[in-house]
């Protein structure tokens, strides 16, 4: 019996897997009673029905962990609320390490878990054996145990969420396929769908694409970028094993396997290093796909099974009941997508779950529903924000190559600075080949190839990853010191460059930016764009090019987000927003000898008088032209040279030749990062996000509340009255040996109070350095600094010096010399 399809709805959720059911449930809970969920076949018939059902709470960041924890709690409650058994058991989980590097990783994770208030214990191999008697602990170096992790029945979770949604007023309709999302004036206006051969239209201003592996093509039809691609994903289930009783979930990432005991059988799942994208090239997902499996591929699974038999000897004699192969969506960076798409207002997504959709969907559905309800995310979700996707990433060849790697990365060593090995080289600077010939070792950001460090002639041009000093540590030191004492050259072509131009461009930017934008032509303004809570939506410089034209420079990774923020907030003002990123290269000359070098290749005057800090001028350079911006992200005298892409190679060659006489050093992104953290310059996405208040981030100097109204001004004024709840503090470890990367626990007077938001090695200051927030409600700056600080790294606490002013050049004298 087909159900009546309403003509109108506040939101249409597309897809009845765990993701769609959770979004519908949470919208209904928020009082969106006229929500309709449409499922083309039956609920859970896509990927959800066959998930293994592991529920691990610890994720890579505080907010992702918050969401996973929320899911676990919800799944426990849901049974009582809906009467559907979710199978949720908190039988704990255990991860074992077979190498010293993995031990460091899991111990670091344990420190992180403590910082996030998750129950965790580092245990010895013998203790692991006591918890898991079937485990062969040969080669096991260490283990961690999370007693409140668990497992569940995924299909029932989805069914319970669907029932809960219905109980709160949502309509869940099976057997209805969405064919098209309709639009009017740049926003969603409805959907056309099909039920038993008949077509219907539902008027709505909001659709949520929860269509799993179908999601990319559905989005593409509306001009929306949703880069995901399915891979084959495998597990086996044994016959019942006599005497097998309840066990924690076990992960052996060094052997790419996880183990789940369920009803006396053992499920062994794989995260193999090279996965199989599906469907194969030239094929599409079959129209009648419903509760389907993919053909088994024993040869592909066998290497994992062999290791599993050694690790769990009882598997040798256990019969295999099921060999399961099912498709699951993976994304280019192994993170899912949430939020409103930049291309189309009212088009939301919750998809691309990278094999953690069951544990993630509860929290993700809650966060997305709140986002839709309030018009802004409830807390920082940048990691999974759809606005990080690059338009080119919907290319299917790119996706196929990349997802063959991302599946396995779930269990690979998560070394710091680890780079993707596949689908590289898509976006390159005009001087890419020049840098490559000079030893550049590249990393990737937003598809851009960027020189991360420069190898010596006699050195291999590859990363040797480790949790200790990696093989480029000395290269970075030389680059870092060259910037501090001589001159270095960075290629920052990947910067996002946005031109805002028109009669009302100034008024528009004044309304969005917290700093004063009405400055003379040629002035550069460092500013943030804030949301109504005073949180930072964007961190940028604005250069006034003329009366009516401005150039906004943003990190390459946030370009799509920044463009979306500008476009969403443009009202009746006459201003045109254009992405100019590919038009200009950016070569940054940084260091006390940069003036000397630029003077050799340009007849212009670079004195403080003619070219002061914070100004941009057109200059002649070699036989070409550039716009020289006197700003710095490393805390030194320097110029960012914006060069038309066609002249970039010429300008580079001219600089290199002249620089040879004074020891110009080519420098990479790792050095940019270590220099900027010494100077305590913030980085969007790490130290500052839309959740971080601009005053608590220590950026009040760039906020001008006296200039008139702007978005976030009220929140700034309120915070000035109520005082700061936390402050961004800079740390330096007292011992020169240990390293900081990100996420290490901050310990204040013996108690964990936060995590390091970004860390690196301060080669000039002589120790690891980092930034991180310290709660300080009702306290003065002096109180904050009066405490004793340590940083907990892999379970070991190391004394740290704390400062609110930058430890390097606190008076900013070096940038003005
Ligand atoms: C072997 C395996 C093991 C896994 N183990 C775990 C685990 O232990 N823990 C964990 O957290 N996750 C696990 N996962 C991942 C998890 O199963 C997925 O991340 C999750 O099910 C994805 O849910 P979804 O709702 O996004 O997609 P789906 O479940 O695929 O739902 C999408 C739905 O959209 C419908 N649809 C598509 N197009 C349309 C349209 N045009 N109109 C209407 N409806 C449409 C489809 O029919 C489908 O039902 C595993 C996955 C696999 C393959």
JSON list of C-alpha atoms in Angstrom, two decimals, residues 597-788:
[
{"chain": "A", "resi": 597, "resn": "UNK", "atom": "CA", "xyz": [67.15, 41.00, -1.71]},
{"chain": "A", "resi": 598, "resn": "UNK", "atom": "CA", "xyz": [64.11, 42.72, -3.15]},
{"chain": "A", "resi": 599, "resn": "UNK", "atom": "CA", "xyz": [66.21, 45.84, -3.66]},
{"chain": "A", "resi": 600, "resn": "UNK", "atom": "CA", "xyz": [68.46, 43.85, -5.99]},
{"chain": "A", "resi": 601, "resn": "UNK", "atom": "CA", "xyz": [65.66, 42.92, -8.37]},
{"chain": "A", "resi": 602, "resn": "UNK", "atom": "CA", "xyz": [63.39, 45.95, -8.24]},
{"chain": "A", "resi": 603, "resn": "UNK", "atom": "CA", "xyz": [64.02, 49.69, -8.72]},
{"chain": "A", "resi": 604, "resn": "UNK", "atom": "CA", "xyz": [61.19, 50.58, -6.27]},
{"chain": "A", "resi": 605, "resn": "UNK", "atom": "CA", "xyz": [61.77, 52.01, -2.83]},
{"chain": "A", "resi": 606, "resn": "UNK", "atom": "CA", "xyz": [61.18, 49.45, -0.03]},
{"chain": "A", "resi": 607, "resn": "UNK", "atom": "CA", "xyz": [62.10, 51.70, 2.88]},
{"chain": "A", "resi": 608, "resn": "UNK", "atom": "CA", "xyz": [59.75, 52.02, 5.84]},
{"chain": "A", "resi": 609, "resn": "UNK", "atom": "CA", "xyz": [58.91, 55.50, 4.64]},
{"chain": "A", "resi": 610, "resn": "UNK", "atom": "CA", "xyz": [57.82, 54.49, 1.15]},
{"chain": "A", "resi": 611, "resn": "UNK", "atom": "CA", "xyz": [56.57, 51.02, 1.82]},
{"chain": "A", "resi": 612, "resn": "UNK", "atom": "CA", "xyz": [55.52, 50.73, 5.47]},
{"chain": "A", "resi": 613, "resn": "UNK", "atom": "CA", "xyz": [54.15, 47.62, 7.13]},
{"chain": "A", "resi": 614, "resn": "UNK", "atom": "CA", "xyz": [50.56, 46.89, 6.16]},
{"chain": "A", "resi": 615, "resn": "UNK", "atom": "CA", "xyz": [50.64, 48.40, 2.68]},
{"chain": "A", "resi": 616, "resn": "UNK", "atom": "CA", "xyz": [50.60, 47.04, -0.87]},
{"chain": "A", "resi": 617, "resn": "UNK", "atom": "CA", "xyz": [52.29, 48.66, -3.90]},
{"chain": "A", "resi": 618, "resn": "UNK", "atom": "CA", "xyz": [52.72, 47.70, -7.50]},
{"chain": "A", "resi": 619, "resn": "UNK", "atom": "CA", "xyz": [56.39, 47.15, -8.17]},
{"chain": "A", "resi": 620, "resn": "UNK", "atom": "CA", "xyz": [58.63, 46.36, -11.11]},
{"chain": "A", "resi": 621, "resn": "UNK", "atom": "CA", "xyz": [60.50, 43.12, -10.59]},
{"chain": "A", "resi": 622, "resn": "UNK", "atom": "CA", "xyz": [62.93, 41.66, -13.11]},
{"chain": "A", "resi": 623, "resn": "UNK", "atom": "CA", "xyz": [61.21, 42.43, -16.38]},
{"chain": "A", "resi": 624, "resn": "UNK", "atom": "CA", "xyz": [57.74, 41.95, -14.95]},
{"chain": "A", "resi": 625, "resn": "UNK", "atom": "CA", "xyz": [55.36, 43.39, -12.41]},
{"chain": "A", "resi": 626, "resn": "UNK", "atom": "CA", "xyz": [54.07, 42.33, -9.02]},
{"chain": "A", "resi": 627, "resn": "UNK", "atom": "CA", "xyz": [51.99, 43.73, -6.19]},
{"chain": "A", "resi": 628, "resn": "UNK", "atom": "CA", "xyz": [54.15, 43.68, -3.08]},
{"chain": "A", "resi": 629, "resn": "UNK", "atom": "CA", "xyz": [52.16, 43.30, 0.16]},
{"chain": "A", "resi": 630, "resn": "UNK", "atom": "CA", "xyz": [54.16, 44.12, 3.26]},
{"chain": "A", "resi": 631, "resn": "UNK", "atom": "CA", "xyz": [52.72, 41.61, 5.69]},
{"chain": "A", "resi": 632, "resn": "UNK", "atom": "CA", "xyz": [54.03, 38.49, 7.36]},
{"chain": "A", "resi": 633, "resn": "UNK", "atom": "CA", "xyz": [52.77, 35.19, 8.75]},
{"chain": "A", "resi": 634, "resn": "UNK", "atom": "CA", "xyz": [56.18, 34.27, 10.18]},
{"chain": "A", "resi": 635, "resn": "UNK", "atom": "CA", "xyz": [56.85, 37.39, 12.23]},
{"chain": "A", "resi": 636, "resn": "UNK", "atom": "CA", "xyz": [59.66, 38.95, 10.18]},
{"chain": "A", "resi": 637, "resn": "UNK", "atom": "CA", "xyz": [60.29, 41.81, 7.81]},
{"chain": "A", "resi": 638, "resn": "UNK", "atom": "CA", "xyz": [58.97, 40.61, 4.47]},
{"chain": "A", "resi": 639, "resn": "UNK", "atom": "CA", "xyz": [56.84, 40.96, 1.37]},
{"chain": "A", "resi": 640, "resn": "UNK", "atom": "CA", "xyz": [54.24, 38.74, -0.17]},
{"chain": "A", "resi": 641, "resn": "UNK", "atom": "CA", "xyz": [54.60, 39.20, -3.93]},
{"chain": "A", "resi": 642, "resn": "UNK", "atom": "CA", "xyz": [51.37, 38.73, -5.85]},
{"chain": "A", "resi": 643, "resn": "UNK", "atom": "CA", "xyz": [52.45, 37.94, -9.36]},
{"chain": "A", "resi": 644, "resn": "UNK", "atom": "CA", "xyz": [50.24, 37.34, -12.36]},
{"chain": "A", "resi": 645, "resn": "UNK", "atom": "CA", "xyz": [50.42, 33.55, -12.94]},
{"chain": "A", "resi": 646, "resn": "UNK", "atom": "CA", "xyz": [52.08, 33.98, -16.35]},
{"chain": "A", "resi": 647, "resn": "UNK", "atom": "CA", "xyz": [55.03, 35.89, -14.82]},
{"chain": "A", "resi": 648, "resn": "UNK", "atom": "CA", "xyz": [55.51, 33.75, -11.71]},
{"chain": "A", "resi": 649, "resn": "UNK", "atom": "CA", "xyz": [58.31, 31.60, -13.11]},
{"chain": "A", "resi": 650, "resn": "UNK", "atom": "CA", "xyz": [60.17, 34.66, -14.34]},
{"chain": "A", "resi": 651, "resn": "UNK", "atom": "CA", "xyz": [59.93, 36.40, -10.97]},
{"chain": "A", "resi": 652, "resn": "UNK", "atom": "CA", "xyz": [61.02, 33.25, -9.18]},
{"chain": "A", "resi": 653, "resn": "UNK", "atom": "CA", "xyz": [64.09, 32.90, -11.40]},
{"chain": "A", "resi": 654, "resn": "UNK", "atom": "CA", "xyz": [65.04, 36.54, -10.89]},
{"chain": "A", "resi": 655, "resn": "UNK", "atom": "CA", "xyz": [64.74, 36.22, -7.11]},
{"chain": "A", "resi": 656, "resn": "UNK", "atom": "CA", "xyz": [66.62, 32.96, -7.02]},
{"chain": "A", "resi": 657, "resn": "UNK", "atom": "CA", "xyz": [69.51, 34.36, -9.03]},
{"chain": "A", "resi": 658, "resn": "UNK", "atom": "CA", "xyz": [69.84, 37.50, -6.94]},
{"chain": "A", "resi": 659, "resn": "UNK", "atom": "CA", "xyz": [69.25, 35.54, -3.74]},
{"chain": "A", "resi": 660, "resn": "UNK", "atom": "CA", "xyz": [72.15, 33.19, -4.38]},
{"chain": "A", "resi": 661, "resn": "UNK", "atom": "CA", "xyz": [74.56, 35.94, -3.31]},
{"chain": "A", "resi": 662, "resn": "UNK", "atom": "CA", "xyz": [72.95, 36.36, 0.09]},
{"chain": "A", "resi": 663, "resn": "UNK", "atom": "CA", "xyz": [71.95, 32.80, 0.91]},
{"chain": "A", "resi": 664, "resn": "UNK", "atom": "CA", "xyz": [68.26, 32.87, -0.02]},
{"chain": "A", "resi": 665, "resn": "UNK", "atom": "CA", "xyz": [66.71, 29.66, 1.29]},
{"chain": "A", "resi": 666, "resn": "UNK", "atom": "CA", "xyz": [63.71, 27.95, -0.23]},
{"chain": "A", "resi": 667, "resn": "UNK", "atom": "CA", "xyz": [61.30, 27.17, 2.59]},
{"chain": "A", "resi": 668, "resn": "UNK", "atom": "CA", "xyz": [58.29, 24.91, 2.98]},
{"chain": "A", "resi": 669, "resn": "UNK", "atom": "CA", "xyz": [54.98, 24.87, 4.77]},
{"chain": "A", "resi": 670, "resn": "UNK", "atom": "CA", "xyz": [56.40, 23.09, 7.83]},
{"chain": "A", "resi": 671, "resn": "UNK", "atom": "CA", "xyz": [58.69, 26.07, 8.39]},
{"chain": "A", "resi": 672, "resn": "UNK", "atom": "CA", "xyz": [55.85, 28.51, 7.85]},
{"chain": "A", "resi": 673, "resn": "UNK", "atom": "CA", "xyz": [53.99, 26.65, 10.57]},
{"chain": "A", "resi": 674, "resn": "UNK", "atom": "CA", "xyz": [56.85, 26.49, 13.07]},
{"chain": "A", "resi": 675, "resn": "UNK", "atom": "CA", "xyz": [57.63, 30.18, 12.59]},
{"chain": "A", "resi": 676, "resn": "UNK", "atom": "CA", "xyz": [54.01, 31.26, 12.95]},
{"chain": "A", "resi": 677, "resn": "UNK", "atom": "CA", "xyz": [53.51, 29.26, 16.16]},
{"chain": "A", "resi": 678, "resn": "UNK", "atom": "CA", "xyz": [56.67, 30.81, 17.66]},
{"chain": "A", "resi": 679, "resn": "UNK", "atom": "CA", "xyz": [55.04, 34.14, 16.93]},
{"chain": "A", "resi": 680, "resn": "UNK", "atom": "CA", "xyz": [51.66, 32.82, 18.25]},
{"chain": "A", "resi": 681, "resn": "UNK", "atom": "CA", "xyz": [49.88, 33.65, 14.99]},
{"chain": "A", "resi": 682, "resn": "UNK", "atom": "CA", "xyz": [46.56, 31.80, 14.89]},
{"chain": "A", "resi": 683, "resn": "UNK", "atom": "CA", "xyz": [45.50, 29.33, 12.23]},
{"chain": "A", "resi": 684, "resn": "UNK", "atom": "CA", "xyz": [41.88, 28.95, 11.18]},
{"chain": "A", "resi": 685, "resn": "UNK", "atom": "CA", "xyz": [40.53, 25.46, 11.73]},
{"chain": "A", "resi": 686, "resn": "UNK", "atom": "CA", "xyz": [42.99, 24.77, 14.52]},
{"chain": "A", "resi": 687, "resn": "UNK", "atom": "CA", "xyz": [43.34, 27.68, 16.91]},
{"chain": "A", "resi": 688, "resn": "UNK", "atom": "CA", "xyz": [40.35, 29.66, 15.76]},
{"chain": "A", "resi": 689, "resn": "UNK", "atom": "CA", "xyz": [36.97, 28.43, 14.53]},
{"chain": "A", "resi": 690, "resn": "UNK", "atom": "CA", "xyz": [33.37, 29.59, 14.44]},
{"chain": "A", "resi": 691, "resn": "UNK", "atom": "CA", "xyz": [33.06, 28.37, 18.02]},
{"chain": "A", "resi": 692, "resn": "UNK", "atom": "CA", "xyz": [35.95, 30.50, 19.30]},
{"chain": "A", "resi": 693, "resn": "UNK", "atom": "CA", "xyz": [35.09, 34.00, 20.42]},
{"chain": "A", "resi": 694, "resn": "UNK", "atom": "CA", "xyz": [37.36, 36.56, 18.84]},
{"chain": "A", "resi": 695, "resn": "UNK", "atom": "CA", "xyz": [38.25, 38.08, 22.23]},
{"chain": "A", "resi": 696, "resn": "UNK", "atom": "CA", "xyz": [39.02, 34.72, 23.82]},
{"chain": "A", "resi": 697, "resn": "UNK", "atom": "CA", "xyz": [41.21, 33.97, 20.81]},
{"chain": "A", "resi": 698, "resn": "UNK", "atom": "CA", "xyz": [43.24, 37.06, 21.74]},
{"chain": "A", "resi": 699, "resn": "UNK", "atom": "CA", "xyz": [42.35, 38.93, 18.55]},
{"chain": "A", "resi": 700, "resn": "UNK", "atom": "CA", "xyz": [40.57, 41.88, 20.14]},
{"chain": "A", "resi": 701, "resn": "UNK", "atom": "CA", "xyz": [43.20, 44.21, 18.67]},
{"chain": "A", "resi": 702, "resn": "UNK", "atom": "CA", "xyz": [41.68, 43.58, 15.21]},
{"chain": "A", "resi": 703, "resn": "UNK", "atom": "CA", "xyz": [38.11, 44.41, 16.30]},
{"chain": "A", "resi": 704, "resn": "UNK", "atom": "CA", "xyz": [36.87, 48.01, 16.00]},
{"chain": "A", "resi": 705, "resn": "UNK", "atom": "CA", "xyz": [33.54, 48.31, 17.74]},
{"chain": "A", "resi": 706, "resn": "UNK", "atom": "CA", "xyz": [33.61, 52.10, 17.31]},
{"chain": "A", "resi": 707, "resn": "UNK", "atom": "CA", "xyz": [33.40, 51.90, 13.52]},
{"chain": "A", "resi": 708, "resn": "UNK", "atom": "CA", "xyz": [29.65, 51.21, 13.47]},
{"chain": "A", "resi": 709, "resn": "UNK", "atom": "CA", "xyz": [27.66, 48.03, 13.22]},
{"chain": "A", "resi": 710, "resn": "UNK", "atom": "CA", "xyz": [29.02, 44.73, 11.90]},
{"chain": "A", "resi": 711, "resn": "UNK", "atom": "CA", "xyz": [28.04, 41.10, 12.32]},
{"chain": "A", "resi": 712, "resn": "UNK", "atom": "CA", "xyz": [29.17, 39.96, 15.77]},
{"chain": "A", "resi": 713, "resn": "UNK", "atom": "CA", "xyz": [29.59, 43.43, 17.26]},
{"chain": "A", "resi": 714, "resn": "UNK", "atom": "CA", "xyz": [26.98, 42.87, 19.97]},
{"chain": "A", "resi": 715, "resn": "UNK", "atom": "CA", "xyz": [28.62, 39.62, 20.97]},
{"chain": "A", "resi": 716, "resn": "UNK", "atom": "CA", "xyz": [31.95, 41.42, 21.30]},
{"chain": "A", "resi": 717, "resn": "UNK", "atom": "CA", "xyz": [30.43, 44.14, 23.47]},
{"chain": "A", "resi": 718, "resn": "UNK", "atom": "CA", "xyz": [28.70, 41.53, 25.64]},
{"chain": "A", "resi": 719, "resn": "UNK", "atom": "CA", "xyz": [31.91, 39.58, 26.13]},
{"chain": "A", "resi": 720, "resn": "UNK", "atom": "CA", "xyz": [33.73, 42.75, 27.12]},
{"chain": "A", "resi": 721, "resn": "UNK", "atom": "CA", "xyz": [31.19, 43.17, 29.88]},
{"chain": "A", "resi": 722, "resn": "UNK", "atom": "CA", "xyz": [30.92, 39.59, 31.06]},
{"chain": "A", "resi": 723, "resn": "UNK", "atom": "CA", "xyz": [34.62, 38.73, 30.78]},
{"chain": "A", "resi": 724, "resn": "UNK", "atom": "CA", "xyz": [36.48, 35.85, 29.14]},
{"chain": "A", "resi": 725, "resn": "UNK", "atom": "CA", "xyz": [35.71, 32.22, 29.89]},
{"chain": "A", "resi": 726, "resn": "UNK", "atom": "CA", "xyz": [38.96, 31.01, 28.37]},
{"chain": "A", "resi": 727, "resn": "UNK", "atom": "CA", "xyz": [42.11, 32.34, 26.76]},
{"chain": "A", "resi": 728, "resn": "UNK", "atom": "CA", "xyz": [44.36, 31.13, 23.99]},
{"chain": "A", "resi": 729, "resn": "UNK", "atom": "CA", "xyz": [47.76, 30.54, 25.59]},
{"chain": "A", "resi": 730, "resn": "UNK", "atom": "CA", "xyz": [51.12, 29.84, 24.01]},
{"chain": "A", "resi": 731, "resn": "UNK", "atom": "CA", "xyz": [53.22, 27.01, 25.46]},
{"chain": "A", "resi": 732, "resn": "UNK", "atom": "CA", "xyz": [56.84, 25.97, 25.16]},
{"chain": "A", "resi": 733, "resn": "UNK", "atom": "CA", "xyz": [58.07, 22.69, 26.59]},
{"chain": "A", "resi": 734, "resn": "UNK", "atom": "CA", "xyz": [60.83, 23.02, 29.14]},
{"chain": "A", "resi": 735, "resn": "UNK", "atom": "CA", "xyz": [62.71, 20.03, 27.70]},
{"chain": "A", "resi": 736, "resn": "UNK", "atom": "CA", "xyz": [64.02, 20.31, 24.12]},
{"chain": "A", "resi": 737, "resn": "UNK", "atom": "CA", "xyz": [63.40, 16.66, 23.15]},
{"chain": "A", "resi": 738, "resn": "UNK", "atom": "CA", "xyz": [59.62, 15.90, 23.19]},
{"chain": "A", "resi": 739, "resn": "UNK", "atom": "CA", "xyz": [57.48, 17.02, 20.28]},
{"chain": "A", "resi": 740, "resn": "UNK", "atom": "CA", "xyz": [54.06, 18.63, 20.03]},
{"chain": "A", "resi": 741, "resn": "UNK", "atom": "CA", "xyz": [51.82, 18.13, 17.02]},
{"chain": "A", "resi": 742, "resn": "UNK", "atom": "CA", "xyz": [48.21, 18.72, 17.94]},
{"chain": "A", "resi": 743, "resn": "UNK", "atom": "CA", "xyz": [45.72, 17.48, 20.54]},
{"chain": "A", "resi": 744, "resn": "UNK", "atom": "CA", "xyz": [48.15, 16.84, 23.40]},
{"chain": "A", "resi": 745, "resn": "UNK", "atom": "CA", "xyz": [46.52, 17.40, 26.80]},
{"chain": "A", "resi": 746, "resn": "UNK", "atom": "CA", "xyz": [47.13, 20.70, 28.65]},
{"chain": "A", "resi": 747, "resn": "UNK", "atom": "CA", "xyz": [47.57, 20.13, 32.38]},
{"chain": "A", "resi": 748, "resn": "UNK", "atom": "CA", "xyz": [47.10, 23.07, 34.74]},
{"chain": "A", "resi": 749, "resn": "UNK", "atom": "CA", "xyz": [48.12, 22.57, 38.36]},
{"chain": "A", "resi": 750, "resn": "UNK", "atom": "CA", "xyz": [47.89, 18.80, 37.89]},
{"chain": "A", "resi": 751, "resn": "UNK", "atom": "CA", "xyz": [44.49, 18.74, 36.16]},
{"chain": "A", "resi": 752, "resn": "UNK", "atom": "CA", "xyz": [43.75, 18.31, 32.44]},
{"chain": "A", "resi": 753, "resn": "UNK", "atom": "CA", "xyz": [42.01, 21.47, 31.23]},
{"chain": "A", "resi": 754, "resn": "UNK", "atom": "CA", "xyz": [42.25, 21.40, 27.44]},
{"chain": "A", "resi": 755, "resn": "UNK", "atom": "CA", "xyz": [44.22, 20.33, 24.39]},
{"chain": "A", "resi": 756, "resn": "UNK", "atom": "CA", "xyz": [46.90, 21.79, 22.16]},
{"chain": "A", "resi": 757, "resn": "UNK", "atom": "CA", "xyz": [45.22, 23.26, 19.08]},
{"chain": "A", "resi": 758, "resn": "UNK", "atom": "CA", "xyz": [48.40, 23.46, 17.04]},
{"chain": "A", "resi": 759, "resn": "UNK", "atom": "CA", "xyz": [51.97, 22.47, 17.76]},
{"chain": "A", "resi": 760, "resn": "UNK", "atom": "CA", "xyz": [55.35, 22.35, 16.06]},
{"chain": "A", "resi": 761, "resn": "UNK", "atom": "CA", "xyz": [59.01, 22.74, 16.94]},
{"chain": "A", "resi": 762, "resn": "UNK", "atom": "CA", "xyz": [60.32, 26.23, 17.76]},
{"chain": "A", "resi": 763, "resn": "UNK", "atom": "CA", "xyz": [63.77, 25.96, 16.28]},
{"chain": "A", "resi": 764, "resn": "UNK", "atom": "CA", "xyz": [64.60, 29.51, 17.30]},
{"chain": "A", "resi": 765, "resn": "UNK", "atom": "CA", "xyz": [63.10, 29.25, 20.80]},
{"chain": "A", "resi": 766, "resn": "UNK", "atom": "CA", "xyz": [64.68, 25.82, 21.29]},
{"chain": "A", "resi": 767, "resn": "UNK", "atom": "CA", "xyz": [61.79, 23.51, 22.13]},
{"chain": "A", "resi": 768, "resn": "UNK", "atom": "CA", "xyz": [58.38, 22.25, 21.09]},
{"chain": "A", "resi": 769, "resn": "UNK", "atom": "CA", "xyz": [55.77, 25.00, 20.99]},
{"chain": "A", "resi": 770, "resn": "UNK", "atom": "CA", "xyz": [52.00, 25.04, 20.84]},
{"chain": "A", "resi": 771, "resn": "UNK", "atom": "CA", "xyz": [48.81, 26.98, 21.35]},
{"chain": "A", "resi": 772, "resn": "UNK", "atom": "CA", "xyz": [45.76, 25.95, 23.32]},
{"chain": "A", "resi": 773, "resn": "UNK", "atom": "CA", "xyz": [42.80, 27.29, 25.28]},
{"chain": "A", "resi": 774, "resn": "UNK", "atom": "CA", "xyz": [42.81, 27.46, 29.06]},
{"chain": "A", "resi": 775, "resn": "UNK", "atom": "CA", "xyz": [39.51, 28.00, 30.91]},
{"chain": "A", "resi": 776, "resn": "UNK", "atom": "CA", "xyz": [39.71, 31.14, 33.05]},
{"chain": "A", "resi": 777, "resn": "UNK", "atom": "CA", "xyz": [36.22, 32.24, 34.09]},
{"chain": "A", "resi": 778, "resn": "UNK", "atom": "CA", "xyz": [36.53, 35.09, 36.58]},
{"chain": "A", "resi": 779, "resn": "UNK", "atom": "CA", "xyz": [40.32, 35.05, 36.44]},
{"chain": "A", "resi": 780, "resn": "UNK", "atom": "CA", "xyz": [42.75, 37.74, 35.37]},
{"chain": "A", "resi": 781, "resn": "UNK", "atom": "CA", "xyz": [45.54, 37.22, 32.84]},
{"chain": "A", "resi": 782, "resn": "UNK", "atom": "CA", "xyz": [47.98, 37.18, 35.75]},
{"chain": "A", "resi": 783, "resn": "UNK", "atom": "CA", "xyz": [46.00, 34.39, 37.44]},
{"chain": "A", "resi": 784, "resn": "UNK", "atom": "CA", "xyz": [46.18, 32.30, 34.29]},
{"chain": "A", "resi": 785, "resn": "UNK", "atom": "CA", "xyz": [49.93, 32.73, 34.06]},
{"chain": "A", "resi": 786, "resn": "UNK", "atom": "CA", "xyz": [50.52, 32.15, 37.76]},
{"chain": "A", "resi": 787, "resn": "UNK", "atom": "CA", "xyz": [49.63, 28.44, 37.44]},
{"chain": "A", "resi": 788, "resn": "UNK", "atom": "CA", "xyz": [51.99, 25.54, 36.79]}
]
